[in-house]
Amino acid sequence: NAGVMQNPRHLVRRRGQEARLRCSPMKGHSHVYWYRQLPEEGLKFMVYLQKENIIDESGMPKERFSAEFPKEGPSILRIQQVVRGDSAAYFCASSPERRGMNTEAFFGQGTRLTVV
Amino acid sequence: KQEVTQIPAALSVPEGENLVLNCSFTDSAIYNLQWFRQDPGKGLTSLLLIQSSQREQTSGRLNASLDKSSGRSTLYIAASQPGDSATYLCAVITSGTYKYIFGTGTRLKVLA
C-alpha cells in the first residue's frame, strides 16, 4: 500500500505562471488535507477536502489559490499568477475517515515550490 | 485559539546523550498529539501518536508523554545518535476539529 504520493517533488515557476500540485491519497482514504510550510515557519493548514467537496478552506488565501478533489484522480492544489511569497513546501495528508480519536493522517513528501 | 510552542528551537548534543524535547499547547481539549520528524528538504515521518486518553507512547529509543491538564508533552530520546539529527515537530488535533496545529519545531543536531 503506497503512501501519500505528491508530485512533482520540486516545481519552479516564474512569477505570474500557474502552479499545479498533485496529491494521491493512500488507498482507501477519502479525506485530503493541504498544509503549507513557509521558510523558517511551521506547517499551516490550508484546506480540507473530501471527494468532490471542499469541507474547510479557511486556511487558503482568498485569491489565486484553489483546490479540488474530484471523484476520480488526485487532489489538485492550484496557484494562479504565482508570486515569490508563494515559495514554500506544500504538504498533503490523507485519512480514511473524519478525524477522531483513533485515526491519524498520513503525510506525503511534499512539493517544494520555488517562484523565480 | 490553539497555539503550539516547542522549546528549545535548536539543540546540539554529543552522541550518546539522552535528551528531552518539549511541546506545550494552550487548549487542553485535544483529540491527540503527534510527534513527527522532518529531515531537511524532506517530508514528515510520524514518530509517535498519543491519544488524549493516553499518557505516553514508546517506540524504540523514543518515549513521548502527554499531560493534558498542563498542556504539555515531552519527547524523550535515549542514547542519541547522529542519525537522529533532524527537526522534530509536535502537532495537536483540538477536539471538534480535524486540523493539525503544528509547533515550529526543534532542530536537533547530534554530534559524532
mmCIF file of C-alpha atoms in Angstrom:
data_model
loop_
_atom_site.group_PDB
_atom_site.id
_atom_site.type_symbol
_atom_site.label_atom_id
_atom_site.label_comp_id
_atom_site.label_asym_id
_atom_site.label_seq_id
_atom_site.Cartn_x
_atom_site.Cartn_y
_atom_site.Cartn_z
ATOM 1 C CA ASN A 1 0.000 0.000 0.000
ATOM 2 C CA ALA A 2 1.782 3.064 -1.241
ATOM 3 C CA GLY A 3 1.790 6.092 0.974
ATOM 4 C CA VAL A 4 0.512 9.525 0.100
ATOM 5 C CA MET A 5 2.035 10.454 -3.228
ATOM 6 C CA GLN A 6 2.738 14.035 -4.180
ATOM 7 C CA ASN A 7 4.090 15.282 -7.442
ATOM 8 C CA PRO A 8 6.073 16.951 -8.547
ATOM 9 C CA ARG A 9 8.558 16.908 -5.690
ATOM 10 C CA HIS A 10 10.100 20.141 -6.882
ATOM 11 C CA LEU A 11 8.480 22.793 -9.018
ATOM 12 C CA VAL A 12 9.979 26.007 -10.324
ATOM 13 C CA ARG A 13 7.711 28.674 -11.729
ATOM 14 C CA ARG A 14 8.281 32.220 -12.937
ATOM 15 C CA ARG A 15 6.258 34.992 -11.407
ATOM 16 C CA GLY A 16 2.824 35.138 -12.998
ATOM 17 C CA GLN A 17 2.708 31.489 -14.041
ATOM 18 C CA GLU A 18 0.386 28.834 -12.667
ATOM 19 C CA ALA A 19 1.428 26.045 -10.323
ATOM 20 C CA ARG A 20 -0.434 22.764 -10.066
ATOM 21 C CA LEU A 21 0.381 20.444 -7.223
ATOM 22 C CA ARG A 22 -0.993 16.924 -7.141
ATOM 23 C CA CYS A 23 -1.747 14.600 -4.284
ATOM 24 C CA SER A 24 -2.850 10.984 -4.475
ATOM 25 C CA PRO A 25 -4.096 9.838 -1.074
ATOM 26 C CA MET A 26 -3.389 6.453 0.387
ATOM 27 C CA LYS A 27 -5.599 3.668 -0.905
ATOM 28 C CA GLY A 28 -8.913 3.694 0.860
ATOM 29 C CA HIS A 29 -8.537 7.266 2.107
ATOM 30 C CA SER A 30 -11.229 9.697 1.102
ATOM 31 C CA HIS A 31 -10.113 12.751 3.079
ATOM 32 C CA VAL A 32 -7.332 15.045 1.954
ATOM 33 C CA TYR A 33 -5.710 17.974 3.718
ATOM 34 C CA TRP A 34 -3.236 20.503 2.355
ATOM 35 C CA TYR A 35 -0.689 22.301 4.510
ATOM 36 C CA ARG A 36 1.886 24.925 3.646
ATOM 37 C CA GLN A 37 5.290 25.363 5.235
ATOM 38 C CA LEU A 38 6.843 28.739 4.584
ATOM 39 C CA PRO A 39 10.598 29.066 5.085
ATOM 40 C CA GLU A 40 11.504 29.015 8.765
ATOM 41 C CA GLU A 41 7.856 28.650 9.768
ATOM 42 C CA GLY A 42 5.658 25.819 10.962
ATOM 43 C CA LEU A 43 3.156 23.980 8.835
ATOM 44 C CA LYS A 44 -0.161 25.787 8.470
ATOM 45 C CA PHE A 45 -3.474 24.239 7.496
ATOM 46 C CA MET A 46 -4.846 25.370 4.154
ATOM 47 C CA VAL A 47 -7.795 23.241 3.100
ATOM 48 C CA TYR A 48 -9.675 20.022 3.847
ATOM 49 C CA LEU A 49 -11.449 18.126 1.095
ATOM 50 C CA GLN A 50 -13.484 15.005 0.670
ATOM 51 C CA LYS A 51 -14.302 13.533 -2.699
ATOM 52 C CA GLU A 52 -15.941 16.301 -4.757
ATOM 53 C CA ASN A 53 -16.395 18.514 -1.716
ATOM 54 C CA ILE A 54 -14.440 21.278 -0.041
ATOM 55 C CA ILE A 55 -15.115 20.935 3.660
ATOM 56 C CA ASP A 56 -12.965 23.712 5.061
ATOM 57 C CA GLU A 57 -10.856 26.194 3.150
ATOM 58 C CA SER A 58 -10.378 28.630 5.984
ATOM 59 C CA GLY A 59 -6.591 28.497 5.657
ATOM 60 C CA MET A 60 -6.462 29.230 1.948
ATOM 61 C CA PRO A 61 -5.590 32.697 0.716
ATOM 62 C CA LYS A 62 -8.729 34.221 -0.735
ATOM 63 C CA GLU A 63 -7.211 34.947 -4.111
ATOM 64 C CA ARG A 64 -5.226 32.898 -6.614
ATOM 65 C CA PHE A 65 -5.470 29.629 -4.637
ATOM 66 C CA SER A 66 -7.945 26.844 -5.275
ATOM 67 C CA ALA A 67 -8.194 23.158 -4.501
ATOM 68 C CA GLU A 68 -10.213 20.243 -5.753
ATOM 69 C CA PHE A 69 -10.567 16.544 -5.114
ATOM 70 C CA PRO A 70 -12.510 15.027 -7.994
ATOM 71 C CA LYS A 71 -14.355 11.750 -7.939
ATOM 72 C CA GLU A 72 -11.577 10.225 -9.998
ATOM 73 C CA GLY A 73 -7.937 11.203 -9.832
ATOM 74 C CA PRO A 74 -5.713 13.081 -7.436
ATOM 75 C CA SER A 75 -6.405 16.166 -5.397
ATOM 76 C CA ILE A 76 -5.062 19.303 -7.045
ATOM 77 C CA LEU A 77 -3.869 22.475 -5.368
ATOM 78 C CA ARG A 78 -3.739 25.231 -7.928
ATOM 79 C CA ILE A 79 -1.973 28.546 -7.534
ATOM 80 C CA GLN A 80 -2.569 31.103 -10.235
ATOM 81 C CA GLN A 81 -0.250 34.002 -11.027
ATOM 82 C CA VAL A 82 2.370 32.889 -8.554
ATOM 83 C CA VAL A 83 4.424 35.423 -6.624
ATOM 84 C CA ARG A 84 7.704 34.964 -4.774
ATOM 85 C CA GLY A 85 5.866 34.765 -1.467
ATOM 86 C CA ASP A 86 4.237 31.537 -2.635
ATOM 87 C CA SER A 87 7.599 29.797 -2.467
ATOM 88 C CA ALA A 88 7.149 27.135 0.167
ATOM 89 C CA ALA A 89 6.781 23.427 0.776
ATOM 90 C CA TYR A 90 3.239 22.199 0.270
ATOM 91 C CA PHE A 91 2.280 19.033 2.070
ATOM 92 C CA CYS A 92 -0.694 16.821 1.531
ATOM 93 C CA ALA A 93 -2.113 14.431 4.095
ATOM 94 C CA SER A 94 -4.870 11.864 3.875
ATOM 95 C CA SER A 95 -7.022 9.956 6.313
ATOM 96 C CA PRO A 96 -9.602 7.195 5.919
ATOM 97 C CA GLU A 97 -12.426 8.998 7.698
ATOM 98 C CA ARG A 98 -13.286 12.129 9.539
ATOM 99 C CA ARG A 99 -10.618 12.665 12.117
ATOM 100 C CA GLY A 100 -11.316 11.366 15.530
ATOM 101 C CA MET A 101 -9.501 9.882 18.447
ATOM 102 C CA ASN A 102 -8.461 6.711 16.708
ATOM 103 C CA THR A 103 -7.405 7.973 13.336
ATOM 104 C CA GLU A 104 -4.388 9.782 12.113
ATOM 105 C CA ALA A 105 -3.469 11.495 8.909
ATOM 106 C CA PHE A 106 -0.531 10.375 6.824
ATOM 107 C CA PHE A 107 1.636 12.949 5.120
ATOM 108 C CA GLY A 108 3.246 12.933 1.718
ATOM 109 C CA GLN A 109 6.801 14.006 0.941
ATOM 110 C CA GLY A 110 5.705 17.450 -0.105
ATOM 111 C CA THR A 111 6.140 19.618 -3.161
ATOM 112 C CA ARG A 112 8.691 22.355 -2.932
ATOM 113 C CA LEU A 113 7.603 25.312 -4.985
ATOM 114 C CA THR A 114 10.153 27.922 -5.939
ATOM 115 C CA VAL A 115 8.996 31.080 -7.664
ATOM 116 C CA VAL A 116 11.719 32.919 -9.545
ATOM 117 C CA LYS B 1 -7.326 29.514 19.505
ATOM 118 C CA GLN B 2 -4.910 26.613 19.858
ATOM 119 C CA GLU B 3 -1.248 27.511 19.854
ATOM 120 C CA VAL B 4 1.638 25.066 19.992
ATOM 121 C CA THR B 5 5.092 26.039 21.194
ATOM 122 C CA GLN B 6 8.244 23.997 21.096
ATOM 123 C CA ILE B 7 11.385 24.650 23.064
ATOM 124 C CA PRO B 8 14.224 24.723 22.530
ATOM 125 C CA ALA B 9 14.192 25.907 18.935
ATOM 126 C CA ALA B 10 17.549 24.274 18.362
ATOM 127 C CA LEU B 11 19.651 21.783 20.252
ATOM 128 C CA SER B 12 23.127 20.401 19.702
ATOM 129 C CA VAL B 13 24.314 17.446 21.763
ATOM 130 C CA PRO B 14 27.140 14.912 21.660
ATOM 131 C CA GLU B 15 26.342 11.397 20.596
ATOM 132 C CA GLY B 16 25.061 9.124 23.342
ATOM 133 C CA GLU B 17 23.235 11.745 25.369
ATOM 134 C CA ASN B 18 19.668 11.313 26.498
ATOM 135 C CA LEU B 19 17.605 14.341 25.626
ATOM 136 C CA VAL B 20 14.170 15.835 26.066
ATOM 137 C CA LEU B 21 12.220 17.956 23.631
ATOM 138 C CA ASN B 22 9.318 19.989 24.913
ATOM 139 C CA CYS B 23 5.963 20.872 23.429
ATOM 140 C CA SER B 24 3.249 22.972 25.028
ATOM 141 C CA PHE B 25 -0.259 23.762 23.836
ATOM 142 C CA THR B 26 -2.774 26.302 25.040
ATOM 143 C CA ASP B 27 -6.069 24.383 24.713
ATOM 144 C CA SER B 28 -6.112 21.131 26.654
ATOM 145 C CA ALA B 29 -9.197 19.832 24.822
ATOM 146 C CA ILE B 30 -7.342 17.753 22.271
ATOM 147 C CA TYR B 31 -8.061 14.540 20.374
ATOM 148 C CA ASN B 32 -4.447 13.565 20.147
ATOM 149 C CA LEU B 33 -0.890 14.780 19.938
ATOM 150 C CA GLN B 34 1.615 13.560 17.425
ATOM 151 C CA TRP B 35 5.371 13.860 17.104
ATOM 152 C CA PHE B 36 6.943 13.988 13.658
ATOM 153 C CA ARG B 37 10.440 14.039 12.325
ATOM 154 C CA GLN B 38 11.379 16.151 9.323
ATOM 155 C CA ASP B 39 14.703 15.829 7.568
ATOM 156 C CA PRO B 40 15.995 18.798 5.534
ATOM 157 C CA GLY B 41 14.085 19.092 2.290
ATOM 158 C CA LYS B 42 12.039 16.028 3.080
ATOM 159 C CA GLY B 43 8.549 15.155 4.221
ATOM 160 C CA LEU B 44 7.148 14.306 7.625
ATOM 161 C CA THR B 45 7.722 10.986 9.309
ATOM 162 C CA SER B 46 5.308 10.143 12.085
ATOM 163 C CA LEU B 47 7.131 9.037 15.219
ATOM 164 C CA LEU B 48 4.513 8.673 17.919
ATOM 165 C CA LEU B 49 0.791 9.357 18.266
ATOM 166 C CA ILE B 50 -0.669 9.824 21.729
ATOM 167 C CA GLN B 51 -4.421 9.773 22.055
ATOM 168 C CA SER B 52 -6.000 12.084 24.592
ATOM 169 C CA SER B 53 -6.812 9.191 26.920
ATOM 170 C CA GLN B 54 -3.196 8.045 26.986
ATOM 171 C CA ARG B 55 -0.300 9.372 28.987
ATOM 172 C CA GLU B 56 2.616 8.057 26.969
ATOM 173 C CA GLN B 57 3.746 6.077 23.973
ATOM 174 C CA THR B 58 7.032 4.332 23.312
ATOM 175 C CA SER B 59 8.794 3.247 20.159
ATOM 176 C CA GLY B 60 12.349 2.003 20.379
ATOM 177 C CA ARG B 61 14.534 4.728 21.839
ATOM 178 C CA LEU B 62 11.675 7.238 21.767
ATOM 179 C CA ASN B 63 9.182 7.897 24.516
ATOM 180 C CA ALA B 64 6.533 10.585 24.374
ATOM 181 C CA SER B 65 4.449 11.675 27.317
ATOM 182 C CA LEU B 66 1.288 13.727 27.462
ATOM 183 C CA ASP B 67 -0.061 15.818 30.312
ATOM 184 C CA LYS B 68 -3.282 17.307 29.023
ATOM 185 C CA SER B 69 -4.111 19.244 32.164
ATOM 186 C CA SER B 70 -0.896 21.217 31.976
ATOM 187 C CA GLY B 71 -0.872 21.369 28.184
ATOM 188 C CA ARG B 72 2.491 19.703 27.808
ATOM 189 C CA SER B 73 4.177 16.858 26.010
ATOM 190 C CA THR B 74 7.764 15.730 26.048
ATOM 191 C CA LEU B 75 9.670 13.597 23.596
ATOM 192 C CA TYR B 76 12.481 11.682 25.214
ATOM 193 C CA ILE B 77 15.252 10.323 23.004
ATOM 194 C CA ALA B 78 17.566 7.835 24.637
ATOM 195 C CA ALA B 79 21.179 7.318 23.631
ATOM 196 C CA SER B 80 21.078 9.846 20.806
ATOM 197 C CA GLN B 81 22.820 9.060 17.519
ATOM 198 C CA PRO B 82 23.976 11.274 14.628
ATOM 199 C CA GLY B 83 21.166 9.744 12.568
ATOM 200 C CA ASP B 84 18.685 11.360 14.939
ATOM 201 C CA SER B 85 19.676 14.785 13.611
ATOM 202 C CA ALA B 86 16.531 16.340 12.167
ATOM 203 C CA THR B 87 13.758 18.759 13.032
ATOM 204 C CA TYR B 88 11.184 17.385 15.426
ATOM 205 C CA LEU B 89 7.649 18.687 15.120
ATOM 206 C CA CYS B 90 4.835 18.452 17.613
ATOM 207 C CA ALA B 91 1.241 18.737 16.403
ATOM 208 C CA VAL B 92 -2.133 18.563 18.116
ATOM 209 C CA ILE B 93 -5.666 17.997 16.942
ATOM 210 C CA THR B 94 -8.074 20.043 19.023
ATOM 211 C CA SER B 95 -11.341 18.321 19.955
ATOM 212 C CA GLY B 96 -14.114 19.005 17.488
ATOM 213 C CA THR B 97 -11.692 19.804 14.674
ATOM 214 C CA TYR B 98 -9.558 17.906 12.225
ATOM 215 C CA LYS B 99 -6.704 20.294 11.668
ATOM 216 C CA TYR B 100 -3.228 19.647 12.859
ATOM 217 C CA ILE B 101 -1.815 22.645 14.677
ATOM 218 C CA PHE B 102 1.940 22.429 14.429
ATOM 219 C CA GLY B 103 4.689 23.870 16.532
ATOM 220 C CA THR B 104 7.647 25.428 14.756
ATOM 221 C CA GLY B 105 9.878 22.538 15.714
ATOM 222 C CA THR B 106 13.138 21.781 17.453
ATOM 223 C CA ARG B 107 16.190 21.428 15.221
ATOM 224 C CA LEU B 108 18.327 18.696 16.696
ATOM 225 C CA LYS B 109 21.931 18.060 15.830
ATOM 226 C CA VAL B 110 23.702 15.077 17.332
ATOM 227 C CA LEU B 111 27.456 15.312 17.028
ATOM 228 C CA ALA B 112 29.557 12.214 16.393
#
